[in-house]
XYZ file of C-alpha atoms in Angstrom:
209
model
C -19.446 40.519 27.888
C -22.136 38.205 26.571
C -19.838 35.342 25.217
C -21.790 31.792 23.097
C -21.122 28.482 24.181
C -22.104 25.440 22.805
C -23.120 23.098 25.219
C -22.864 19.659 22.905
C -24.872 15.949 24.425
C -25.085 12.361 22.902
C -28.493 10.757 23.255
C -28.482 7.637 23.011
C -31.795 5.962 21.624
C -31.719 1.820 22.378
C -34.095 0.691 19.003
C -36.855 -2.057 20.131
C -39.011 -4.856 18.559
C -36.518 -4.779 15.268
C -37.404 -7.624 13.105
C -34.952 -10.104 11.868
C -35.371 -8.110 8.251
C -34.026 -4.967 9.435
C -31.297 -6.464 12.075
C -30.106 -7.901 8.807
C -30.398 -4.944 6.758
C -28.055 -2.962 10.391
C -25.329 -5.366 10.058
C -25.396 -5.342 6.445
C -24.887 -1.031 6.217
C -22.591 -1.262 9.305
C -19.885 -3.500 7.992
C -20.104 -2.072 3.902
C -19.580 1.217 5.641
C -16.371 -0.187 8.258
C -15.331 -1.536 5.146
C -15.535 1.689 3.345
C -14.117 2.949 6.307
C -10.966 0.960 5.993
C -10.230 1.432 2.097
C -10.109 5.163 2.622
C -8.115 5.020 5.109
C -5.496 2.713 3.669
C -5.542 4.757 0.421
C -5.192 8.072 2.561
C -1.709 6.123 3.937
C -0.238 5.543 0.332
C -0.939 8.614 -1.010
C 0.553 11.239 1.607
C -2.022 11.725 4.295
C -4.405 13.414 1.789
C -6.854 14.196 3.242
C -9.139 17.793 1.478
C -12.678 15.850 1.297
C -12.632 17.069 -2.177
C -9.792 15.666 -3.517
C -10.900 12.209 -1.779
C -14.192 12.314 -3.179
C -12.790 13.052 -7.073
C -10.769 9.773 -6.156
C -13.052 7.481 -4.571
C -16.263 8.598 -4.357
C -17.603 6.279 -7.529
C -15.457 3.494 -5.878
C -17.587 3.651 -3.151
C -20.993 3.732 -4.606
C -19.883 0.512 -6.841
C -17.625 -1.768 -4.809
C -19.416 -1.380 -1.261
C -22.521 -0.304 -2.576
C -22.608 3.147 -0.010
C -25.847 5.525 -1.570
C -24.301 8.981 -1.846
C -24.603 10.465 2.052
C -23.547 7.343 3.515
C -20.548 7.228 0.887
C -20.268 11.577 1.702
C -20.094 10.912 5.586
C -16.979 7.645 5.509
C -15.337 10.682 4.179
C -15.605 12.867 6.934
C -15.100 10.012 9.342
C -12.168 9.042 7.937
C -10.413 12.147 7.569
C -11.906 12.947 11.542
C -9.940 10.025 12.635
C -6.945 10.711 11.133
C -6.879 14.860 12.496
C -7.647 12.973 15.877
C -4.197 10.695 15.755
C -2.609 14.138 13.938
C -3.469 16.119 16.967
C -2.213 12.617 19.340
C 0.717 11.941 17.707
C 2.227 16.166 17.617
C 1.394 16.602 21.509
C 3.300 13.388 22.149
C 6.831 13.832 20.682
C 9.683 11.818 20.025
C 12.308 11.959 22.704
C 15.643 10.747 23.450
C 19.029 11.599 24.869
C 21.518 12.751 22.788
C 25.259 12.165 23.624
C 25.267 15.174 25.953
C 22.293 12.987 27.879
C 20.322 15.901 27.220
C 17.100 15.069 26.473
C 16.419 16.003 22.543
C 12.367 15.902 21.376
C 11.474 15.860 17.160
C 7.580 16.461 16.918
C 5.783 13.159 15.349
C 3.773 13.716 12.426
C 0.600 11.260 10.266
C 4.309 10.036 8.145
C 5.434 7.896 11.828
C 2.490 5.421 10.988
C 3.093 2.338 10.602
C -0.128 1.315 8.960
C -2.793 2.980 7.556
C -5.419 3.788 10.507
C -7.867 0.776 11.019
C -12.099 0.550 12.423
C -12.171 -3.106 13.755
C -15.828 -1.580 14.594
C -19.029 -2.391 12.772
C -20.138 0.798 12.929
C -22.386 4.478 10.526
C -22.335 7.820 10.136
C -26.063 8.921 9.785
C -27.300 12.709 8.493
C -29.751 13.832 10.417
C -33.087 14.027 7.840
C -30.781 12.329 4.773
C -29.869 9.329 6.544
C -32.143 9.050 9.576
C -35.094 11.036 10.708
C -38.908 10.610 13.368
C -41.805 9.937 12.002
C -45.208 10.244 13.488
C -44.202 13.119 15.413
C -41.845 11.401 17.508
C -42.889 7.988 17.590
C -40.589 6.273 15.199
C -37.288 5.933 13.502
C -36.664 5.919 10.282
C -33.253 4.786 9.743
C -31.533 4.622 6.318
C -29.418 1.154 5.192
C -28.043 0.003 2.055
C -31.600 -2.002 0.905
C -34.026 0.672 2.286
C -35.284 2.946 5.146
C -36.374 0.749 8.164
C -38.916 2.573 10.642
C -38.688 0.942 14.490
C -39.920 2.093 17.307
C -36.935 3.906 20.530
C -37.135 3.499 24.295
C -37.317 7.802 25.051
C -35.990 7.810 28.543
C -37.586 10.585 30.502
C -34.024 12.513 31.106
C -33.884 12.147 26.971
C -37.098 14.111 26.724
C -35.838 17.581 27.365
C -33.419 17.549 23.757
C -36.527 16.942 21.722
C -38.109 20.304 22.874
C -36.595 21.706 19.512
C -33.949 23.810 21.775
C -31.274 21.246 20.403
C -30.338 20.808 16.986
C -29.448 17.330 16.014
C -26.955 16.480 14.189
C -24.870 13.158 13.131
C -25.424 9.812 14.809
C -23.945 7.048 14.740
C -25.558 3.416 14.287
C -24.017 0.516 17.009
C -24.610 -2.928 18.296
C -24.250 -3.770 21.474
C -25.103 -6.709 22.757
C -27.253 -7.804 20.092
C -29.730 -4.773 20.360
C -29.154 -1.464 18.519
C -28.799 2.230 19.753
C -28.954 5.624 17.918
C -25.867 7.351 19.092
C -27.131 11.245 18.393
C -25.305 14.689 18.889
C -27.548 17.747 20.134
C -25.878 20.940 20.112
C -27.333 23.864 21.514
C -26.003 27.266 22.359
C -26.208 28.823 25.235
C -24.980 32.696 26.175
C -22.954 33.426 29.668
C -21.894 36.527 30.430
C -18.336 36.845 30.851
C -16.422 37.860 34.119
C -12.798 37.581 35.158
C -13.771 36.194 37.594
C -15.050 33.046 36.058
C -11.958 33.148 34.026
C -9.876 29.716 36.018
C -7.408 28.909 32.565
C -4.920 31.335 31.316
C -3.673 30.057 28.045
């Protein structure tokens, strides 16, 4: 029996020769994205932990565009970023139930939900999630990166170590990237996925759930 598995990797591209103007654009964009995430997070916290994308879009899309200056795709990405974080927190709470000893000395367990949170999820690090071919793309083959900002697209060069080159041979699907700053340098962390087939054998089974 042949089963299909999906491999997921993260390509960490270091952008170089970034001009001061581009740096200002990156800072402005990632900070606006962070503030927008916190705004949506507070709304979710104060409105019964609403995680349905279409509901959030109807209530907040226009505000994200106007108040934070986000372009259309970035505004949509904010919803995905925040909802994904809340879903992760939801799983973490579920996996760690509240436990206490009753009057008989026996341990009792109570499943924890998002309602146990005492404050909204916070986004403290400036960042921006960028959609491939919408917010970022490669130009001149793979010679340059084109990255969307609040004002205009910025074209920058980047380092491509030998061990990352295989991800651009056409067999990997590039996905959402995260624009981040580390020690004064700027990086684009790009998710890459590829399906691979593996023959199923009972001898290969290591875990039974």
